[in-house]
């Protein structure tokens, strides 16, 4: 077997079989380097051990002991298992609460550190165990220990994870000692070896050490990101057809073709787009805005300008339902502008691959659009709705089917300004802050614990008063991994239907249905033949059924704030009053506070910022973050000082070849990155 390297696939580590490897890969850890660079989200402290003889009842302490006997209890579920332990000063019985198998983690004769509380029981001192340091984690000398805690996927044991880290560090010791990345200097005052950096990050002596190592890695992540952005800046180029003429006239005609008057934010964003089109350089723009702020009306414009000039505009949407919806809306505007209706290009349609290239001036489609064989006559404008649903490469593949087409990325969730500037710093930015219906009133309410009993009655009342209801469930079927004991759509739907005045007015809508069925259900719901849709979160967040009045989210504790806001955005899309009910069985204090904060604000930008603080950037970034260390170190996206320093560093790096050698990406795999990766 060849030597282990940072780039080696993760299953080269001992103890990782195909099943675990798949689990790890699914959560973004495919190489040894990925494993090492995942930072702990905190460290748990094990105090320096106290001799058993010096324990005081009810005063938390750690003891370093040897296990003499262990005894599990016979019952199922959570049980108390007993460990007889001793140190040089005495012996006692320690109790571990947990599933029955837990006791087998402890080996007879093993030396461990137990953290917990001494308790007096029938006159004897016993020990209630809260956490354990096993033999392999004990320092040679008795002293305080910081143990890293990670956010790991279900099914990956923390103890195994820590073992893998130690294994990787020792197996790679030589390579890690030799590598002294220059980027470590700013945070540490001197450059350190990768061996030191990883040790401090994961298994530090004290919190200060951990903090400084984290700072160093965050800096590296920020430099990596800024380097990419810098790289992109230099690739901007003139539009092959030159500047469009008569863009002002086009804008006036478009305004007249719309069924409503534009908001001033929409006007401003359209003016931005018009300016881009009237300039010689191709458009490279990000449009972000709150849910329901009317992004679509802005997004259509570049497509129409291209079409009116005899060229082609393509709109990419993440789902067929959304694509159909856009095609229908666009058709109305197109007709008013004397253009043919858009060509819908979705799964199963191979017209653009066989024979002649796609010829229609307007094309709306899904993934099919960027499939390798799809060709266009003259693709001049690309608009990507809900851009985070697509990977960098996918967007690039569509974009490269034209000759430097104008590009508009539309985000589904509002992106906080700071984040937009760092992450999309290479794109121009248009923001829709206000909604067309400023008077929108969506009352949000929590139904927790017992209060959930009122749910069916609430939905029934809504239907009886002529309302339309979306119910979002965390999973489709009860057996699905996401269900995890929570309400699944297929279980909830019949239960609810039985409690409605007309059970047939309820239907399911989820990702495992074929698209005709889905479309039929949405149409029935729009037309009022259906009054309740029980859906999963794939409920195409962009769908627009303007007269829906109630959104219900089951298992609301599972969703991020931005996601909840998306769902809430499905109702109250006109000024009519609407409501959003968040249902959860037994949320933790922390979750409850988060959900309460949600009910208190309807501002998507504010909620996105809160998500960023609470859950990191993953949800906001979507597919974009994959492979970028900034996904692991949110500071790289939010900390202005760090970002400014990283930008300077990246600039110097770009200028000096020497600097490149000790590239900041080093622990993050010095992959040879195709130029296409830099485009966005
Ligand atoms: P989002 O920004 O969430 O994508 P949409 O573009 O789907 O929002 O627009 C939300 C709804 O508001 C749609 O029904 C759309 O027709 C409507 N709308 C958009 N702009 C205006 C406006 N200026 N006046 C009235 N209604 C508008
Ligand atoms: Mg939208």
XYZ file of N, CA, C and O in Angstrom, residues 312 343-360 363 368-369 371 373-377:
112
model
N -30.963 34.961 -28.496
C -31.719 34.051 -27.642
C -31.475 34.309 -26.165
O -30.338 34.589 -25.753
N -40.082 28.666 -25.567
C -39.975 27.229 -25.754
C -39.678 26.632 -24.384
O -38.727 27.032 -23.716
N -40.540 25.686 -23.955
C -40.312 25.016 -22.675
C -39.405 23.822 -22.918
O -39.694 22.986 -23.768
N -38.321 23.733 -22.202
C -37.332 22.687 -22.454
C -37.018 21.954 -21.159
O -36.223 22.418 -20.337
N -37.694 20.814 -20.967
C -37.570 20.091 -19.699
C -37.263 18.626 -19.956
O -37.088 18.207 -21.098
N -37.223 17.831 -18.860
C -36.852 16.424 -18.970
C -37.659 15.733 -20.066
O -38.842 15.997 -20.242
N -37.011 14.864 -20.801
C -37.724 14.103 -21.819
C -37.751 14.792 -23.169
O -38.082 14.196 -24.178
N -37.399 16.061 -23.192
C -37.391 16.817 -24.436
C -35.957 16.802 -24.976
O -35.039 17.267 -24.312
N -35.776 16.261 -26.143
C -34.416 16.162 -26.670
C -34.232 16.978 -27.941
O -33.238 16.834 -28.637
N -35.222 17.838 -28.194
C -35.214 18.586 -29.440
C -33.929 19.347 -29.707
O -33.462 19.426 -30.842
N -33.332 19.916 -28.643
C -32.144 20.735 -28.836
C -30.879 19.914 -28.984
O -29.804 20.448 -29.198
N -31.008 18.595 -28.814
C -29.823 17.760 -28.873
C -29.712 17.073 -30.225
O -28.648 16.941 -30.787
N -30.870 16.602 -30.693
C -30.860 15.930 -31.982
C -31.061 17.001 -33.047
O -31.824 17.925 -32.873
N -30.393 16.830 -34.114
C -30.625 17.726 -35.242
C -30.226 19.154 -34.948
O -29.208 19.416 -34.310
N -31.078 20.081 -35.392
C -30.737 21.498 -35.327
C -30.699 21.995 -33.885
O -31.367 21.454 -33.023
N -29.898 23.029 -33.626
C -29.876 23.610 -32.286
C -31.210 24.285 -31.947
O -32.007 24.578 -32.842
N -31.446 24.519 -30.659
C -32.656 25.230 -30.243
C -32.689 26.584 -30.933
O -31.683 27.293 -30.966
N -33.873 26.913 -31.441
C -33.950 28.077 -32.298
C -34.826 29.196 -31.724
O -34.729 30.352 -32.119
N -35.697 28.869 -30.757
C -36.650 29.852 -30.237
C -35.911 31.032 -29.607
O -34.854 30.857 -29.018
N -36.296 30.721 -24.223
C -36.302 29.323 -23.818
C -36.337 29.275 -22.296
O -35.571 29.980 -21.626
N -32.118 20.068 -18.145
C -31.961 19.713 -19.552
C -31.183 20.783 -20.342
O -30.458 20.484 -21.269
N -31.359 22.039 -19.930
C -30.739 23.141 -20.667
C -29.220 23.031 -20.737
O -28.607 23.383 -21.727
N -27.489 20.216 -20.355
C -26.988 18.893 -20.694
C -26.046 19.033 -21.897
O -26.239 19.876 -22.768
N -25.337 17.766 -24.679
C -25.677 17.767 -26.091
C -26.567 18.936 -26.507
O -26.751 19.190 -27.689
N -27.131 19.645 -25.532
C -28.039 20.742 -25.888
C -27.279 21.888 -26.549
O -26.247 22.333 -26.054
N -27.816 22.347 -27.678
C -27.155 23.437 -28.386
C -28.131 24.572 -28.675
O -29.331 24.347 -28.798
N -27.616 25.756 -28.757
C -28.435 26.931 -29.039
C -27.977 27.585 -30.333
O -26.809 27.488 -30.694
N -28.906 28.293 -30.939
C -28.545 29.016 -32.161
C -27.610 30.174 -31.822
O -26.519 30.305 -32.382
